[in-house]
XYZ file of C-alpha atoms in Angstrom:
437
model
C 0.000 0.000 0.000
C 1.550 3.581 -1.031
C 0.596 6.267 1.278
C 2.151 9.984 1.231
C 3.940 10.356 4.856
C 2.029 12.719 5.624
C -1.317 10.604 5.798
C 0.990 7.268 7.277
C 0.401 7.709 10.780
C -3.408 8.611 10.617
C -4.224 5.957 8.784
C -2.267 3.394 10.828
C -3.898 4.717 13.677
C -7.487 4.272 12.319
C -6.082 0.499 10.985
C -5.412 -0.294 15.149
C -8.730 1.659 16.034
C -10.453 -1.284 13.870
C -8.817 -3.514 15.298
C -9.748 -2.961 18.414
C -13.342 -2.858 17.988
C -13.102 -5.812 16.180
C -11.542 -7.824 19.623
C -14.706 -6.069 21.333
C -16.683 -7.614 18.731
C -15.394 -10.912 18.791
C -15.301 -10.651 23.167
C -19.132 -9.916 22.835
C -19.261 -13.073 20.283
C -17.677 -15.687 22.648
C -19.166 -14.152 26.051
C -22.472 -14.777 23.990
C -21.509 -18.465 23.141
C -19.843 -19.103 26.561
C -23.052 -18.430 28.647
C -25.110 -21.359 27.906
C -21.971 -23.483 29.650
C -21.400 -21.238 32.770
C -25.290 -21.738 33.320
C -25.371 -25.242 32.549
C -26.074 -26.607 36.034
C -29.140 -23.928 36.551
C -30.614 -24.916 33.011
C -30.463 -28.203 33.026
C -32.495 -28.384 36.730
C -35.101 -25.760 35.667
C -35.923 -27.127 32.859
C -35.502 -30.690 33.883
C -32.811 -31.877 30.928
C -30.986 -34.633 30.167
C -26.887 -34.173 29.460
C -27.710 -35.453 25.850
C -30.760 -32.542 25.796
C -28.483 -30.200 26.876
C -25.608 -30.960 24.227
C -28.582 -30.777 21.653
C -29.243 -26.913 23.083
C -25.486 -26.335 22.611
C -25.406 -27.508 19.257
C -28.542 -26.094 17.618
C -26.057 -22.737 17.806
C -24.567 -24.478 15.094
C -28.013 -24.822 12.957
C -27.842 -22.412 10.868
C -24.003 -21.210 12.133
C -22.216 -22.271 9.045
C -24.568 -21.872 6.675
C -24.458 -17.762 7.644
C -20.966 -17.653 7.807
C -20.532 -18.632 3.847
C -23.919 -16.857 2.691
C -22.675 -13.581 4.346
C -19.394 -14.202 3.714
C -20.321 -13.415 -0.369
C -22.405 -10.347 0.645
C -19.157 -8.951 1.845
C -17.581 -8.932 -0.994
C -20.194 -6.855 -2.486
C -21.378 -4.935 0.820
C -19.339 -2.712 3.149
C -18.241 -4.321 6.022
C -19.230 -1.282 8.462
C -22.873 -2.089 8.036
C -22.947 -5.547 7.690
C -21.332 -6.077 11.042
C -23.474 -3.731 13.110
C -26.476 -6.109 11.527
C -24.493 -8.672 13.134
C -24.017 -7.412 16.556
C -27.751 -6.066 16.659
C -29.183 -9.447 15.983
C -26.718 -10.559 18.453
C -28.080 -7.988 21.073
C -32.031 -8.782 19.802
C -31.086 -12.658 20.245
C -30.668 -12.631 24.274
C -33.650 -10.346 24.948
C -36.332 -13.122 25.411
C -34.548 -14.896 27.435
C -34.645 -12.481 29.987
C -38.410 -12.220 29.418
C -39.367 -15.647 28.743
C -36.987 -18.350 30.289
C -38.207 -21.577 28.856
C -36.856 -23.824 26.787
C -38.684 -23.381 23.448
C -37.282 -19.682 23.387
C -34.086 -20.996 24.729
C -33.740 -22.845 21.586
C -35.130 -20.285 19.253
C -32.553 -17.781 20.877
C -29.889 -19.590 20.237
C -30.446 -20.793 16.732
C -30.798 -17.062 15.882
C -27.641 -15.980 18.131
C -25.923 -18.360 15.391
C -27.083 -17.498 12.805
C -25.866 -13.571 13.354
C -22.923 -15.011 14.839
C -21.689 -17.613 12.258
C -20.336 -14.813 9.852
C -18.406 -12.992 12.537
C -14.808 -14.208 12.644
C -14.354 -13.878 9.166
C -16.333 -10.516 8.308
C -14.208 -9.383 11.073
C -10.995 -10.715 9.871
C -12.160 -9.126 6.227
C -12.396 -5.926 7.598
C -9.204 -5.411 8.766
C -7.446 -7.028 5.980
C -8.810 -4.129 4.244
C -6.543 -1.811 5.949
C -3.383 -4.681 6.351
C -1.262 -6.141 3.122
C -0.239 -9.403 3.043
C 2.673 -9.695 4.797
C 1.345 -7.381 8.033
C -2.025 -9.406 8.524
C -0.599 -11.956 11.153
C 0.165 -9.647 13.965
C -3.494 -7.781 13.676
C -5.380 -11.260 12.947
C -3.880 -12.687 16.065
C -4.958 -9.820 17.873
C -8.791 -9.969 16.906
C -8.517 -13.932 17.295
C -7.754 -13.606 20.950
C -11.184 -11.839 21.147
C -12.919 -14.958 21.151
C -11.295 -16.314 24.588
C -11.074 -12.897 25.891
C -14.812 -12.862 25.838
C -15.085 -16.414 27.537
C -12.157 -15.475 30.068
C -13.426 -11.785 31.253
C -16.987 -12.921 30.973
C -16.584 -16.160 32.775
C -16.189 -14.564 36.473
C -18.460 -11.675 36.064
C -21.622 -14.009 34.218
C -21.246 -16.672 37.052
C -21.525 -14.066 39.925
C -24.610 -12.807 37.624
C -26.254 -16.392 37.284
C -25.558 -16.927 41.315
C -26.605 -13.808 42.362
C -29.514 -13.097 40.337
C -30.666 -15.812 37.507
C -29.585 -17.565 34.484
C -31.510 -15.838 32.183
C -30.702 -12.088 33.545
C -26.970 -13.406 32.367
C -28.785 -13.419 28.950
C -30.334 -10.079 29.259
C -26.965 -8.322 30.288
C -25.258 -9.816 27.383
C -28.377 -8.100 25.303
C -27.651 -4.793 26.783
C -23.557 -5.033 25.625
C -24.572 -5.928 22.232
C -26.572 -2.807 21.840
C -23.646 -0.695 23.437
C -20.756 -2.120 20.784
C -23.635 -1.378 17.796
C -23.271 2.607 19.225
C -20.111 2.706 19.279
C -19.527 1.103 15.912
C -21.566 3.233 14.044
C -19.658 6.552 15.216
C -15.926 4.714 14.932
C -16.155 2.027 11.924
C -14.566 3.270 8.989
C -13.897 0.900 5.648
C -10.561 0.424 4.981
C -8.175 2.021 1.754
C -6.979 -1.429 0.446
C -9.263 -3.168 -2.168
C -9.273 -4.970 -5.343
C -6.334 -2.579 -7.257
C -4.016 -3.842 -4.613
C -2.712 -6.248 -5.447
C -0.514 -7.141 -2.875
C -4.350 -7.014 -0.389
C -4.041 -11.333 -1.871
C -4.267 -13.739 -4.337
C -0.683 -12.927 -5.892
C -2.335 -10.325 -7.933
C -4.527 -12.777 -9.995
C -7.802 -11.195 -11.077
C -9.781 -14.158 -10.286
C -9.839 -17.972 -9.551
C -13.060 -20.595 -9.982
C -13.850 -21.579 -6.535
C -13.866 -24.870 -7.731
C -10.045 -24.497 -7.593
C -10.122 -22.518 -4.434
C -12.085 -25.289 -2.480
C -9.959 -28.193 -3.563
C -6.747 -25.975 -3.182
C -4.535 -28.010 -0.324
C -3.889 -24.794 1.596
C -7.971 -24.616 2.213
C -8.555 -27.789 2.687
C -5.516 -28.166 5.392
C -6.514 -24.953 6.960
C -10.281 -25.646 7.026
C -9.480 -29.216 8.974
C -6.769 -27.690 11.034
C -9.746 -25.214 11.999
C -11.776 -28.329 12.536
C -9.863 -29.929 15.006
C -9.076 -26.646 17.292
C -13.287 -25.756 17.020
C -13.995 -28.801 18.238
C -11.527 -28.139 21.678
C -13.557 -24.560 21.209
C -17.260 -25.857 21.786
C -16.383 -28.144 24.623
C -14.962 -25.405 25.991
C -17.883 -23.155 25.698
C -20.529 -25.769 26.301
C -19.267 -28.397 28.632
C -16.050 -27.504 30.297
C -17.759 -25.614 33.138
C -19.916 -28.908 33.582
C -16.584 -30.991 33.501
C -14.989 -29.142 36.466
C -18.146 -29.371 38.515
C -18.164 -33.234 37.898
C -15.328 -34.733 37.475
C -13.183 -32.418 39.113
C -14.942 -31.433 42.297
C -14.627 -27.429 42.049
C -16.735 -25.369 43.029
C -19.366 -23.387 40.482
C -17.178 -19.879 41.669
C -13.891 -21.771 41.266
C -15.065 -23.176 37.396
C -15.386 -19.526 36.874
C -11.854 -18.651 37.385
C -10.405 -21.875 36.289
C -12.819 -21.159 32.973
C -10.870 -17.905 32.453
C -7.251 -19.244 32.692
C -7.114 -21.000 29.181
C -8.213 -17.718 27.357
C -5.647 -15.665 29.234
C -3.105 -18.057 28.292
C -4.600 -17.068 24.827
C -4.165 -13.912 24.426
C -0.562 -14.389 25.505
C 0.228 -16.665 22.792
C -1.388 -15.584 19.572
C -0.221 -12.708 19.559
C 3.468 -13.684 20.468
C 3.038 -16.630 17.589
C 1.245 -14.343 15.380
C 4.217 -11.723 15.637
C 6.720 -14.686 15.074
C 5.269 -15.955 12.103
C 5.188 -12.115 10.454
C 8.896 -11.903 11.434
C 9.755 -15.583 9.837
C 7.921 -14.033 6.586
C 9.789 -11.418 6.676
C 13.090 -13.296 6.656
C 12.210 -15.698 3.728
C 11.248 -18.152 5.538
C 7.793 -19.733 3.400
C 4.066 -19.065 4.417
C 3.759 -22.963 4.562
C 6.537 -23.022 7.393
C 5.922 -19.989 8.910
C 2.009 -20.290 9.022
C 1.205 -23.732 8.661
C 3.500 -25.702 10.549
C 3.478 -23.491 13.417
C -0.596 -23.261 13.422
C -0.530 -27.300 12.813
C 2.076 -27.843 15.905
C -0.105 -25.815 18.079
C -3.247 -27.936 17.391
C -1.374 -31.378 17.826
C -0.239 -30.295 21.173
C -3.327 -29.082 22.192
C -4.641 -32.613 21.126
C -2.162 -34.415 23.041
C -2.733 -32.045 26.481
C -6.874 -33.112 26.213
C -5.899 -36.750 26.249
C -3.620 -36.550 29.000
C -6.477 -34.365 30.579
C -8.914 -37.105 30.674
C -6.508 -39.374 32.424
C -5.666 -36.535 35.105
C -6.188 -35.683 38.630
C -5.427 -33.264 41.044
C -5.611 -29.593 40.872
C -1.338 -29.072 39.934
C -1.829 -31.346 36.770
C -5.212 -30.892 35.777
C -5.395 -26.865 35.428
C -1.945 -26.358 33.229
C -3.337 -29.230 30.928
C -6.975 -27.540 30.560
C -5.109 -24.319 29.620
C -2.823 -26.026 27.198
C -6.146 -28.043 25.773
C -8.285 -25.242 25.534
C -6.208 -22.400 24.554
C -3.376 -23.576 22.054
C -4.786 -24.875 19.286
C -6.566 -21.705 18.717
C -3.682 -20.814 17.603
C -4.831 -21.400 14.090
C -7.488 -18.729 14.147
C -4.465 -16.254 14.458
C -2.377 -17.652 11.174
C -5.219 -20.002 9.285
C -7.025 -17.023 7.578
C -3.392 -14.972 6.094
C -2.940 -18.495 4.458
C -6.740 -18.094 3.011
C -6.267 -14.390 2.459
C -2.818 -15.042 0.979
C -4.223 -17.428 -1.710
C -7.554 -15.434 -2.735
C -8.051 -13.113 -4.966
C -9.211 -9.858 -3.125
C -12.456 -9.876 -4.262
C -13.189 -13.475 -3.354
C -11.172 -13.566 -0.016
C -14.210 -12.217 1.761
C -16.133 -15.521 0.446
C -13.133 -17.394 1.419
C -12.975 -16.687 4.717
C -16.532 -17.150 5.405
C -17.172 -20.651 3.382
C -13.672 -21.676 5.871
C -15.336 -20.562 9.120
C -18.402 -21.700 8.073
C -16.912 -25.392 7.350
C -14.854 -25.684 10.386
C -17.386 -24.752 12.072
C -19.887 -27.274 11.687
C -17.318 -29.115 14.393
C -19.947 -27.332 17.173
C -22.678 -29.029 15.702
C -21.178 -32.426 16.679
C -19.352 -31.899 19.759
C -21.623 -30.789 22.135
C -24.466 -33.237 21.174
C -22.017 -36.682 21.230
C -20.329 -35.292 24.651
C -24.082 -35.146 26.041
C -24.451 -38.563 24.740
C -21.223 -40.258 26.207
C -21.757 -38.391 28.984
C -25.459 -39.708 29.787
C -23.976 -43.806 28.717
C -21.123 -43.589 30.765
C -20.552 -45.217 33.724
C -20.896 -41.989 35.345
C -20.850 -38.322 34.411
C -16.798 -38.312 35.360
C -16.198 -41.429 33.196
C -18.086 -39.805 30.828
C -16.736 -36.538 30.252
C -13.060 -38.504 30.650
C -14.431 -40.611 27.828
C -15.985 -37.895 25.925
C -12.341 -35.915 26.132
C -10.312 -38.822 25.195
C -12.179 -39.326 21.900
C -11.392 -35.312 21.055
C -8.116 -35.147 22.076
C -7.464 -38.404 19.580
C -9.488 -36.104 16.792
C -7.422 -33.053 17.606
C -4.085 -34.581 16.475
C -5.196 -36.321 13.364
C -6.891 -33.619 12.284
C -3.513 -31.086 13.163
C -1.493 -34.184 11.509
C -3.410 -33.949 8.493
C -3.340 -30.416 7.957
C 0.324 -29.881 7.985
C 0.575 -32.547 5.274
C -1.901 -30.744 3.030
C -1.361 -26.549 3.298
C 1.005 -25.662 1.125
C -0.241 -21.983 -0.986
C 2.825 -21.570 -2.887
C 1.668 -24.995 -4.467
C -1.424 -23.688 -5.049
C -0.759 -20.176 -6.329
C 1.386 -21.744 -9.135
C -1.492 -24.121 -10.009
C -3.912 -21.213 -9.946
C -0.997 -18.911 -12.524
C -1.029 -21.906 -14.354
C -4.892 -21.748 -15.160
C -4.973 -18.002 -15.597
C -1.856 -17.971 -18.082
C -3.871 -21.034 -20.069
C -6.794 -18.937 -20.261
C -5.576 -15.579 -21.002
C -3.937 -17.249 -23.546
C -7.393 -18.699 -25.156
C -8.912 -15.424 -24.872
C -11.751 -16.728 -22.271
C -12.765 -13.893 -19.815
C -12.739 -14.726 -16.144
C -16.544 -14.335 -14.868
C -16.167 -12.905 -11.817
C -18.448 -13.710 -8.273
């Protein structure tokens, strides 16, 4: 991006200003999601559930989740970002508001299918928005900031939403998280600004190609490895939300207050580490070092080991062993959220990547529509809950590495933006003009 010097700092400024509404935004998002956990224990006696019944709750997020994130993530490329994410966070605010009225569990589940809905789209219209105002090569410091949002929001929330749901009820936990939705909206609609970089930039992605089929895109290796690398660490993400809280209560004897600081350690641990990683990778770029080393390896490593920490978890006991490992599980692996989308963003044409992004989310993704229901259902034909969740941890952690295994094999986008020269030289060459999504 060529800027005058005059104009350098302002801009950069603004570029960090988005950035930091964006970790709001994605803090909101996750304090959303992580509620239905924290009040787990209070749901499931009031409205007389099953562990299976509750899973179910905790996936129907997920309905129409993934199918959002890929549907808006084409408006996007089309629509500004500024308005399309204050929809977001307004539905998001709208979502918890009968809950507060109405706690039962038909709105329950209507809430949260809708919450999901406006929440599917939201990493990566969030991640879009800021490449706007990033190149290529300076997206893995900001991403990794906005990517730490996520646990943020499950880590500061965690304490002050269990004091809420002791103190008051479940559902006014709901209502408050209504009230900060319609706060960020305010705020976003006096402070977002769209960014300067667009589609005659070509270093904003895609190796300056005009345009690639997504048939190509979707059966490149560095999607598919980054899509099941972002399988494996969402799965580790919606236990966490939905049945970690439930996990400590059980099988490891704390106490609902304690669960709420234990909750918050794994996120903290977070926003140490993406950033730190996401700097690292930026500075191995920098040095020549390739975006399949320097992204994908790293991001794969961090998802193996977070595999391997949630087996060992499910064999552990005792405060010293189990809390480092439940940080390590829940917290590292996300890791890929930080330097998964520069390797999407890096291989799509600008005017696609916003599609890109979304139809990745929106695949990985569809890991919270599984895990929540089958951990319900080994939890409820266990021996016990304990066994169960032990069980139900085991199986993920096994999931985890294979899919981390398989992704680092795979990803490879300087592979994949020679195949995709390849196809444009061809048909430049035949005179056949690109049709453009």
């Amino acid at each position: 991006m060529t800027v005058t010097s005059g104009h350098a700092a302002p801009q950069s400024r603004r570029a960090w200003i988005i950035v930091g509404m964006m970790v709001l935004f994605m803090l909101i998002n996750f304090a959303d999601k992580s509620v239905i956990g924290l009040a787990a224990g209070p749901i499931i006696k009031d409205l007389h559930l099953t562990n299976e019944q509750f899973g179910q709750i905790g996936s129907a997020f997920f309905l129409l989740f993934s199918i959002s994130a890929a549907s808006v993530g084409f408006l996007v490329n089309r629509v500004s970002t500024r308005s399309v994410l204050a929809g977001m966070a307004l539905i998001w605010a709208m979502s918890q508001l009968p809950i507060l009225a109405f706690p039962s569990l038909a709105v329950l589940l209507g809430s949260r299918i809708a919450l999901g809905a406006g929440e599917g789209p939201a990493f990566p219209v969030a991640l879009h928005a800021i490449y706007k105002w990033f190149p290529d090569d300076r997206r893995a410091f900001p991403t990794s900031f906005v990517s730490i949002g996520g646990p943020l929001g499950i880590g500061l929330a965690a304490p002050l939403l269990t004091w809420i749901i002791l103190t008051y009820s479940w559902h006014a936990a709901f209502g408050f998280l209504g009230a900060v939705g319609f706060v960020w909206v305010a705020l976003w609609l006096i402070i977002g600004k769209e960014g300067p970089l667009d589609a005659r930039h070509v270093e904003a992605g895609g190796a300056g190609l005009e345009h690639v089929p997504y048939s190509m895109l979707l059966t490149s290796r560095t999607f598919i490895g980054v899509t099941l690398a972002g399988f494996a660490a969402y799965w580790a993400v919606t236990l966490a939300v939905v049945w970690l809280p439930s996990f400590l209560v059980k099988a490891g004897g704390y106490s609902p207050t304690a669960t709420g600081w234990i909750v918050m350690l794994p996120p903290m641990l977070q926003a140490c580490l993406s950033p730190t990683l996401g700097y690292m990778s930026q500075r191995l770029l920098a040095r020549g070092v390739s975006s399949r080393i320097s992204r994908g390896v790293l991001t794969c490593c961090c998802v193996m080991l977070a595999g391997v920490a949630m087996m060992l978890l499910s064999k552990s006991t005792g405060e010293l062993v189990q809390i480092p490992l439940v940080m390590v599980a829940f917290a590292v692996g996300s890791v890929t959220y930080a330097l998964g989308p520069p390797l999407i963003g890096e291989i799509s044409p600008v005017h696609q990547r916003g599609a890109m992004l979304g139809i990745c989310n929106g695949t990985f993704t569809l890991a919270g529509l599984i895990a929540p229901w089958l951990m319900g259902h080994i939890v409820d034909v266990g021996v016990n809950p304990a066994q169960g969740f032990r069980d139900g941890f085991m199986f993920a952690g096994l999931l985890i590495v294979a899919g981390g295994a398989l992704a680092m094999i795979i990803i490879n986008p300087k592979d994949d933006l020679r195949r995709f020269a390849r196809r444009e030289a061809v048909t430049a060459a035949e005179g056949v003009p690109a049709v453009q999504v």
